[in-house]
């Protein structure tokens, strides 16, 4: 198990405030040593701001890029690896078209786009805007890599430490831990002869690590005056067999990933994470990034996994659709249709879901990706059964979808 990210949340303001950046630098210089001293590898340290429409004094592409470049330079000097400027927001429709320039003209800046409101449902113009962002970003890099830095969000609250979904939402600075722990599930399930044993193994592992991490985090919080927001045990994988959530699910259920039984295994794993006691934040569910997981990439290449399968598993466990390679000739409307499905699912289930889709220029369904990136396992291009959104979806309003009440008469 490794710490994927120590994510620091604060408002640097516009213009930038030196005392905020100084406090962030002091935190960053101390944080990594604390957790590495407890025996954990810290892969990255990251900074997340409030949603950029609330942050910037001038909401234009020129102003956003200029601000991001200045903040990125300050944070790199302070030892931060990545920056997230939070989501574009439905109340600021002009914020969505800014994102492609923001990503293309910076090096390590992430952004996102919110598609939902917990009280009003799915915001159809924002869904379409996110589809346009993904389509535009897919043409700016020969490998379609720029979409790694963008996610469309459904019901994602502030404080989640995984990028691109991270953004700040409290008055005080906060930090949280994003865990790369696919190997914990592999180890817990490999020797288990019954569901009860598998569950006990994983809960014990999560709670043991959670206890160690939370003690170190609270000491760090007290010393530096930065609130500890919690741990996101979404068990992010790494593209190796023994660190793959696909491996864990196959060893638990005994079936090929994507075949019948996978949904049950995914639900069981997510339910087990829910039962463990640790200070939680973010998703704390099951992360299913195709290109970041060796077995998901392999089963995708073999054809046993589809976009519909991954959306189905998201209903019982996951964080959504993540790093899925798609044909490069998809229109913004075709992309928007799958985003609308994910947004609707997030509203009806009242759960956070994200979509990080990666159309690959010049590639068609069934062809193989050719990434040379240590955190990716190559797979095939998934097909997307989408004809776009019909005329009724072109309205500039919310699609009112509310979570199902548990006491509603089922008839």
JSON list of N, CA and C in Angstrom, two decimals, residues 51-54 59 86-97 99 112-130 133 150-156 167 343 347 395-399:
[
{"chain": "A", "resi": 51, "resn": "UNK", "atom": "N", "xyz": [-13.62, 25.99, -6.26]},
{"chain": "A", "resi": 51, "resn": "UNK", "atom": "CA", "xyz": [-13.97, 26.05, -7.68]},
{"chain": "A", "resi": 51, "resn": "UNK", "atom": "C", "xyz": [-13.50, 27.37, -8.29]},
{"chain": "A", "resi": 52, "resn": "UNK", "atom": "N", "xyz": [-12.84, 27.29, -9.44]},
{"chain": "A", "resi": 52, "resn": "UNK", "atom": "CA", "xyz": [-12.22, 28.50, -9.99]},
{"chain": "A", "resi": 52, "resn": "UNK", "atom": "C", "xyz": [-13.22, 29.61, -10.34]},
{"chain": "A", "resi": 53, "resn": "UNK", "atom": "N", "xyz": [-14.51, 29.31, -10.63]},
{"chain": "A", "resi": 53, "resn": "UNK", "atom": "CA", "xyz": [-15.43, 30.44, -10.83]},
{"chain": "A", "resi": 53, "resn": "UNK", "atom": "C", "xyz": [-15.63, 31.28, -9.57]},
{"chain": "A", "resi": 54, "resn": "UNK", "atom": "N", "xyz": [-15.46, 30.68, -8.40]},
{"chain": "A", "resi": 54, "resn": "UNK", "atom": "CA", "xyz": [-15.54, 31.42, -7.14]},
{"chain": "A", "resi": 54, "resn": "UNK", "atom": "C", "xyz": [-14.20, 32.07, -6.78]},
{"chain": "A", "resi": 59, "resn": "UNK", "atom": "N", "xyz": [-13.43, 36.04, -14.87]},
{"chain": "A", "resi": 59, "resn": "UNK", "atom": "CA", "xyz": [-13.67, 34.68, -15.35]},
{"chain": "A", "resi": 59, "resn": "UNK", "atom": "C", "xyz": [-13.55, 34.63, -16.87]},
{"chain": "A", "resi": 86, "resn": "UNK", "atom": "N", "xyz": [-10.39, 22.95, -9.29]},
{"chain": "A", "resi": 86, "resn": "UNK", "atom": "CA", "xyz": [-11.80, 22.70, -9.00]},
{"chain": "A", "resi": 86, "resn": "UNK", "atom": "C", "xyz": [-12.67, 22.72, -10.23]},
{"chain": "A", "resi": 87, "resn": "UNK", "atom": "N", "xyz": [-13.99, 22.62, -10.02]},
{"chain": "A", "resi": 87, "resn": "UNK", "atom": "CA", "xyz": [-14.91, 22.47, -11.16]},
{"chain": "A", "resi": 87, "resn": "UNK", "atom": "C", "xyz": [-15.46, 23.77, -11.71]},
{"chain": "A", "resi": 88, "resn": "UNK", "atom": "N", "xyz": [-15.75, 23.76, -13.00]},
{"chain": "A", "resi": 88, "resn": "UNK", "atom": "CA", "xyz": [-16.67, 24.72, -13.58]},
{"chain": "A", "resi": 88, "resn": "UNK", "atom": "C", "xyz": [-18.05, 24.44, -12.98]},
{"chain": "A", "resi": 89, "resn": "UNK", "atom": "N", "xyz": [-18.89, 25.47, -12.88]},
{"chain": "A", "resi": 89, "resn": "UNK", "atom": "CA", "xyz": [-20.15, 25.35, -12.15]},
{"chain": "A", "resi": 89, "resn": "UNK", "atom": "C", "xyz": [-21.35, 25.73, -13.01]},
{"chain": "A", "resi": 90, "resn": "UNK", "atom": "N", "xyz": [-22.48, 25.05, -12.82]},
{"chain": "A", "resi": 90, "resn": "UNK", "atom": "CA", "xyz": [-23.68, 25.37, -13.60]},
{"chain": "A", "resi": 90, "resn": "UNK", "atom": "C", "xyz": [-24.12, 26.83, -13.51]},
{"chain": "A", "resi": 91, "resn": "UNK", "atom": "N", "xyz": [-23.92, 27.46, -12.36]},
{"chain": "A", "resi": 91, "resn": "UNK", "atom": "CA", "xyz": [-24.31, 28.86, -12.22]},
{"chain": "A", "resi": 91, "resn": "UNK", "atom": "C", "xyz": [-23.38, 29.81, -12.97]},
{"chain": "A", "resi": 92, "resn": "UNK", "atom": "N", "xyz": [-22.27, 29.28, -13.49]},
{"chain": "A", "resi": 92, "resn": "UNK", "atom": "CA", "xyz": [-21.31, 30.07, -14.26]},
{"chain": "A", "resi": 92, "resn": "UNK", "atom": "C", "xyz": [-21.06, 29.35, -15.59]},
{"chain": "A", "resi": 93, "resn": "UNK", "atom": "N", "xyz": [-22.01, 29.39, -16.52]},
{"chain": "A", "resi": 93, "resn": "UNK", "atom": "CA", "xyz": [-21.86, 28.64, -17.77]},
{"chain": "A", "resi": 93, "resn": "UNK", "atom": "C", "xyz": [-20.62, 29.03, -18.56]},
{"chain": "A", "resi": 94, "resn": "UNK", "atom": "N", "xyz": [-20.16, 30.26, -18.38]},
{"chain": "A", "resi": 94, "resn": "UNK", "atom": "CA", "xyz": [-18.97, 30.70, -19.10]},
{"chain": "A", "resi": 94, "resn": "UNK", "atom": "C", "xyz": [-17.70, 30.05, -18.58]},
{"chain": "A", "resi": 95, "resn": "UNK", "atom": "N", "xyz": [-17.79, 29.32, -17.46]},
{"chain": "A", "resi": 95, "resn": "UNK", "atom": "CA", "xyz": [-16.59, 28.70, -16.89]},
{"chain": "A", "resi": 95, "resn": "UNK", "atom": "C", "xyz": [-16.17, 27.44, -17.65]},
{"chain": "A", "resi": 96, "resn": "UNK", "atom": "N", "xyz": [-17.10, 26.73, -18.26]},
{"chain": "A", "resi": 96, "resn": "UNK", "atom": "CA", "xyz": [-16.77, 25.46, -18.93]},
{"chain": "A", "resi": 96, "resn": "UNK", "atom": "C", "xyz": [-15.85, 25.64, -20.13]},
{"chain": "A", "resi": 97, "resn": "UNK", "atom": "N", "xyz": [-16.10, 26.59, -21.04]},
{"chain": "A", "resi": 97, "resn": "UNK", "atom": "CA", "xyz": [-15.21, 26.74, -22.20]},
{"chain": "A", "resi": 97, "resn": "UNK", "atom": "C", "xyz": [-13.79, 27.16, -21.84]},
{"chain": "A", "resi": 99, "resn": "UNK", "atom": "N", "xyz": [-11.88, 25.65, -19.65]},
{"chain": "A", "resi": 99, "resn": "UNK", "atom": "CA", "xyz": [-11.08, 24.50, -19.20]},
{"chain": "A", "resi": 99, "resn": "UNK", "atom": "C", "xyz": [-10.11, 23.97, -20.24]},
{"chain": "A", "resi": 112, "resn": "UNK", "atom": "N", "xyz": [-12.18, 20.26, -13.49]},
{"chain": "A", "resi": 112, "resn": "UNK", "atom": "CA", "xyz": [-13.35, 19.39, -13.61]},
{"chain": "A", "resi": 112, "resn": "UNK", "atom": "C", "xyz": [-14.57, 20.24, -13.95]},
{"chain": "A", "resi": 113, "resn": "UNK", "atom": "N", "xyz": [-15.67, 19.56, -14.22]},
{"chain": "A", "resi": 113, "resn": "UNK", "atom": "CA", "xyz": [-16.91, 20.26, -14.53]},
{"chain": "A", "resi": 113, "resn": "UNK", "atom": "C", "xyz": [-18.07, 19.60, -13.80]},
{"chain": "A", "resi": 114, "resn": "UNK", "atom": "N", "xyz": [-18.80, 20.35, -13.01]},
{"chain": "A", "resi": 114, "resn": "UNK", "atom": "CA", "xyz": [-19.93, 19.81, -12.26]},
{"chain": "A", "resi": 114, "resn": "UNK", "atom": "C", "xyz": [-21.16, 19.74, -13.16]},
{"chain": "A", "resi": 115, "resn": "UNK", "atom": "N", "xyz": [-21.88, 18.62, -13.11]},
{"chain": "A", "resi": 115, "resn": "UNK", "atom": "CA", "xyz": [-23.05, 18.40, -13.96]},
{"chain": "A", "resi": 115, "resn": "UNK", "atom": "C", "xyz": [-24.36, 18.33, -13.20]},
{"chain": "A", "resi": 116, "resn": "UNK", "atom": "N", "xyz": [-24.32, 18.36, -11.88]},
{"chain": "A", "resi": 116, "resn": "UNK", "atom": "CA", "xyz": [-25.52, 18.10, -11.08]},
{"chain": "A", "resi": 116, "resn": "UNK", "atom": "C", "xyz": [-25.66, 19.11, -9.95]},
{"chain": "A", "resi": 117, "resn": "UNK", "atom": "N", "xyz": [-26.85, 19.11, -9.38]},
{"chain": "A", "resi": 117, "resn": "UNK", "atom": "CA", "xyz": [-27.13, 19.84, -8.16]},
{"chain": "A", "resi": 117, "resn": "UNK", "atom": "C", "xyz": [-27.96, 18.91, -7.28]},
{"chain": "A", "resi": 118, "resn": "UNK", "atom": "N", "xyz": [-27.63, 18.75, -6.00]},
{"chain": "A", "resi": 118, "resn": "UNK", "atom": "CA", "xyz": [-28.34, 17.78, -5.16]},
{"chain": "A", "resi": 118, "resn": "UNK", "atom": "C", "xyz": [-29.82, 18.08, -5.02]},
{"chain": "A", "resi": 119, "resn": "UNK", "atom": "N", "xyz": [-30.22, 19.32, -5.18]},
{"chain": "A", "resi": 119, "resn": "UNK", "atom": "CA", "xyz": [-31.64, 19.68, -5.03]},
{"chain": "A", "resi": 119, "resn": "UNK", "atom": "C", "xyz": [-32.37, 19.79, -6.36]},
{"chain": "A", "resi": 120, "resn": "UNK", "atom": "N", "xyz": [-31.63, 20.07, -7.45]},
{"chain": "A", "resi": 120, "resn": "UNK", "atom": "CA", "xyz": [-32.29, 20.34, -8.73]},
{"chain": "A", "resi": 120, "resn": "UNK", "atom": "C", "xyz": [-32.09, 19.24, -9.77]},
{"chain": "A", "resi": 121, "resn": "UNK", "atom": "N", "xyz": [-31.13, 18.36, -9.58]},
{"chain": "A", "resi": 121, "resn": "UNK", "atom": "CA", "xyz": [-30.95, 17.25, -10.51]},
{"chain": "A", "resi": 121, "resn": "UNK", "atom": "C", "xyz": [-29.81, 17.47, -11.49]},
{"chain": "A", "resi": 122, "resn": "UNK", "atom": "N", "xyz": [-29.99, 17.00, -12.72]},
{"chain": "A", "resi": 122, "resn": "UNK", "atom": "CA", "xyz": [-28.95, 17.04, -13.76]},
{"chain": "A", "resi": 122, "resn": "UNK", "atom": "C", "xyz": [-29.08, 18.34, -14.55]},
{"chain": "A", "resi": 123, "resn": "UNK", "atom": "N", "xyz": [-28.01, 19.09, -14.62]},
{"chain": "A", "resi": 123, "resn": "UNK", "atom": "CA", "xyz": [-28.01, 20.34, -15.39]},
{"chain": "A", "resi": 123, "resn": "UNK", "atom": "C", "xyz": [-27.61, 20.03, -16.82]},
{"chain": "A", "resi": 124, "resn": "UNK", "atom": "N", "xyz": [-28.58, 20.01, -17.72]},
{"chain": "A", "resi": 124, "resn": "UNK", "atom": "CA", "xyz": [-28.36, 19.55, -19.08]},
{"chain": "A", "resi": 124, "resn": "UNK", "atom": "C", "xyz": [-27.33, 20.39, -19.83]},
{"chain": "A", "resi": 125, "resn": "UNK", "atom": "N", "xyz": [-27.34, 21.72, -19.72]},
{"chain": "A", "resi": 125, "resn": "UNK", "atom": "CA", "xyz": [-26.30, 22.48, -20.42]},
{"chain": "A", "resi": 125, "resn": "UNK", "atom": "C", "xyz": [-24.88, 22.14, -19.94]},
{"chain": "A", "resi": 126, "resn": "UNK", "atom": "N", "xyz": [-24.73, 21.84, -18.66]},
{"chain": "A", "resi": 126, "resn": "UNK", "atom": "CA", "xyz": [-23.41, 21.48, -18.14]},
{"chain": "A", "resi": 126, "resn": "UNK", "atom": "C", "xyz": [-22.97, 20.11, -18.64]},
{"chain": "A", "resi": 127, "resn": "UNK", "atom": "N", "xyz": [-23.91, 19.19, -18.77]},
{"chain": "A", "resi": 127, "resn": "UNK", "atom": "CA", "xyz": [-23.58, 17.89, -19.35]},
{"chain": "A", "resi": 127, "resn": "UNK", "atom": "C", "xyz": [-23.05, 18.07, -20.76]},
{"chain": "A", "resi": 128, "resn": "UNK", "atom": "N", "xyz": [-23.75, 18.87, -21.56]},
{"chain": "A", "resi": 128, "resn": "UNK", "atom": "CA", "xyz": [-23.31, 19.10, -22.94]},
{"chain": "A", "resi": 128, "resn": "UNK", "atom": "C", "xyz": [-21.96, 19.83, -22.97]},
{"chain": "A", "resi": 129, "resn": "UNK", "atom": "N", "xyz": [-21.76, 20.77, -22.04]},
{"chain": "A", "resi": 129, "resn": "UNK", "atom": "CA", "xyz": [-20.50, 21.51, -21.99]},
{"chain": "A", "resi": 129, "resn": "UNK", "atom": "C", "xyz": [-19.33, 20.58, -21.65]},
{"chain": "A", "resi": 130, "resn": "UNK", "atom": "N", "xyz": [-19.56, 19.63, -20.75]},
{"chain": "A", "resi": 130, "resn": "UNK", "atom": "CA", "xyz": [-18.50, 18.67, -20.40]},
{"chain": "A", "resi": 130, "resn": "UNK", "atom": "C", "xyz": [-18.17, 17.77, -21.58]},
{"chain": "A", "resi": 133, "resn": "UNK", "atom": "N", "xyz": [-15.94, 19.75, -23.79]},
{"chain": "A", "resi": 133, "resn": "UNK", "atom": "CA", "xyz": [-14.58, 19.84, -23.25]},
{"chain": "A", "resi": 133, "resn": "UNK", "atom": "C", "xyz": [-13.79, 18.58, -23.60]},
{"chain": "A", "resi": 150, "resn": "UNK", "atom": "N", "xyz": [-8.90, 16.04, -16.81]},
{"chain": "A", "resi": 150, "resn": "UNK", "atom": "CA", "xyz": [-10.27, 16.56, -16.68]},
{"chain": "A", "resi": 150, "resn": "UNK", "atom": "C", "xyz": [-11.23, 15.44, -16.30]},
{"chain": "A", "resi": 151, "resn": "UNK", "atom": "N", "xyz": [-12.19, 15.78, -15.45]},
{"chain": "A", "resi": 151, "resn": "UNK", "atom": "CA", "xyz": [-13.27, 14.84, -15.11]},
{"chain": "A", "resi": 151, "resn": "UNK", "atom": "C", "xyz": [-14.59, 15.60, -15.04]},
{"chain": "A", "resi": 152, "resn": "UNK", "atom": "N", "xyz": [-15.64, 14.96, -15.53]},
{"chain": "A", "resi": 152, "resn": "UNK", "atom": "CA", "xyz": [-17.00, 15.46, -15.36]},
{"chain": "A", "resi": 152, "resn": "UNK", "atom": "C", "xyz": [-17.55, 14.87, -14.06]},
{"chain": "A", "resi": 153, "resn": "UNK", "atom": "N", "xyz": [-18.17, 15.71, -13.23]},
{"chain": "A", "resi": 153, "resn": "UNK", "atom": "CA", "xyz": [-18.56, 15.30, -11.88]},
{"chain": "A", "resi": 153, "resn": "UNK", "atom": "C", "xyz": [-20.07, 15.25, -11.71]},
{"chain": "A", "resi": 154, "resn": "UNK", "atom": "N", "xyz": [-20.50, 14.20, -11.01]},
{"chain": "A", "resi": 154, "resn": "UNK", "atom": "CA", "xyz": [-21.88, 14.10, -10.56]},
{"chain": "A", "resi": 154, "resn": "UNK", "atom": "C", "xyz": [-21.92, 13.95, -9.05]},
{"chain": "A", "resi": 155, "resn": "UNK", "atom": "N", "xyz": [-22.46, 14.96, -8.37]},
{"chain": "A", "resi": 155, "resn": "UNK", "atom": "CA", "xyz": [-22.65, 14.90, -6.89]},
{"chain": "A", "resi": 155, "resn": "UNK", "atom": "C", "xyz": [-21.36, 14.68, -6.12]},
{"chain": "A", "resi": 156, "resn": "UNK", "atom": "N", "xyz": [-20.26, 15.21, -6.60]},
{"chain": "A", "resi": 156, "resn": "UNK", "atom": "CA", "xyz": [-19.00, 15.08, -5.88]},
{"chain": "A", "resi": 156, "resn": "UNK", "atom": "C", "xyz": [-18.84, 16.27, -4.93]},
{"chain": "A", "resi": 167, "resn": "UNK", "atom": "N", "xyz": [-11.55, 19.50, -4.84]},
{"chain": "A", "resi": 167, "resn": "UNK", "atom": "CA", "xyz": [-11.68, 20.95, -4.69]},
{"chain": "A", "resi": 167, "resn": "UNK", "atom": "C", "xyz": [-11.97, 21.28, -3.24]},
{"chain": "A", "resi": 343, "resn": "UNK", "atom": "N", "xyz": [-24.51, 11.13, -14.78]},
{"chain": "A", "resi": 343, "resn": "UNK", "atom": "CA", "xyz": [-25.08, 12.18, -13.93]},
{"chain": "A", "resi": 343, "resn": "UNK", "atom": "C", "xyz": [-26.43, 11.75, -13.36]},
{"chain": "A", "resi": 347, "resn": "UNK", "atom": "N", "xyz": [-27.50, 11.16, -9.34]},
{"chain": "A", "resi": 347, "resn": "UNK", "atom": "CA", "xyz": [-28.62, 11.82, -8.68]},
{"chain": "A", "resi": 347, "resn": "UNK", "atom": "C", "xyz": [-29.56, 10.82, -8.03]},
{"chain": "A", "resi": 395, "resn": "UNK", "atom": "N", "xyz": [-32.44, 21.34, -23.94]},
{"chain": "A", "resi": 395, "resn": "UNK", "atom": "CA", "xyz": [-33.01, 22.46, -23.20]},
{"chain": "A", "resi": 395, "resn": "UNK", "atom": "C", "xyz": [-31.99, 23.01, -22.18]},
{"chain": "A", "resi": 396, "resn": "UNK", "atom": "N", "xyz": [-32.17, 24.29, -21.86]},
{"chain": "A", "resi": 396, "resn": "UNK", "atom": "CA", "xyz": [-31.28, 24.96, -20.91]},
{"chain": "A", "resi": 396, "resn": "UNK", "atom": "C", "xyz": [-31.90, 24.94, -19.52]},
{"chain": "A", "resi": 397, "resn": "UNK", "atom": "N", "xyz": [-31.99, 23.77, -18.96]},
{"chain": "A", "resi": 397, "resn": "UNK", "atom": "CA", "xyz": [-32.64, 23.63, -17.66]},
{"chain": "A", "resi": 397, "resn": "UNK", "atom": "C", "xyz": [-32.11, 22.40, -16.95]},
{"chain": "A", "resi": 398, "resn": "UNK", "atom": "N", "xyz": [-32.57, 22.24, -15.72]},
{"chain": "A", "resi": 398, "resn": "UNK", "atom": "CA", "xyz": [-32.26, 21.04, -14.95]},
{"chain": "A", "resi": 398, "resn": "UNK", "atom": "C", "xyz": [-33.26, 19.94, -15.27]},
{"chain": "A", "resi": 399, "resn": "UNK", "atom": "N", "xyz": [-32.76, 18.72, -15.38]},
{"chain": "A", "resi": 399, "resn": "UNK", "atom": "CA", "xyz": [-33.62, 17.55, -15.41]},
{"chain": "A", "resi": 399, "resn": "UNK", "atom": "C", "xyz": [-33.81, 17.12, -13.96]}
]
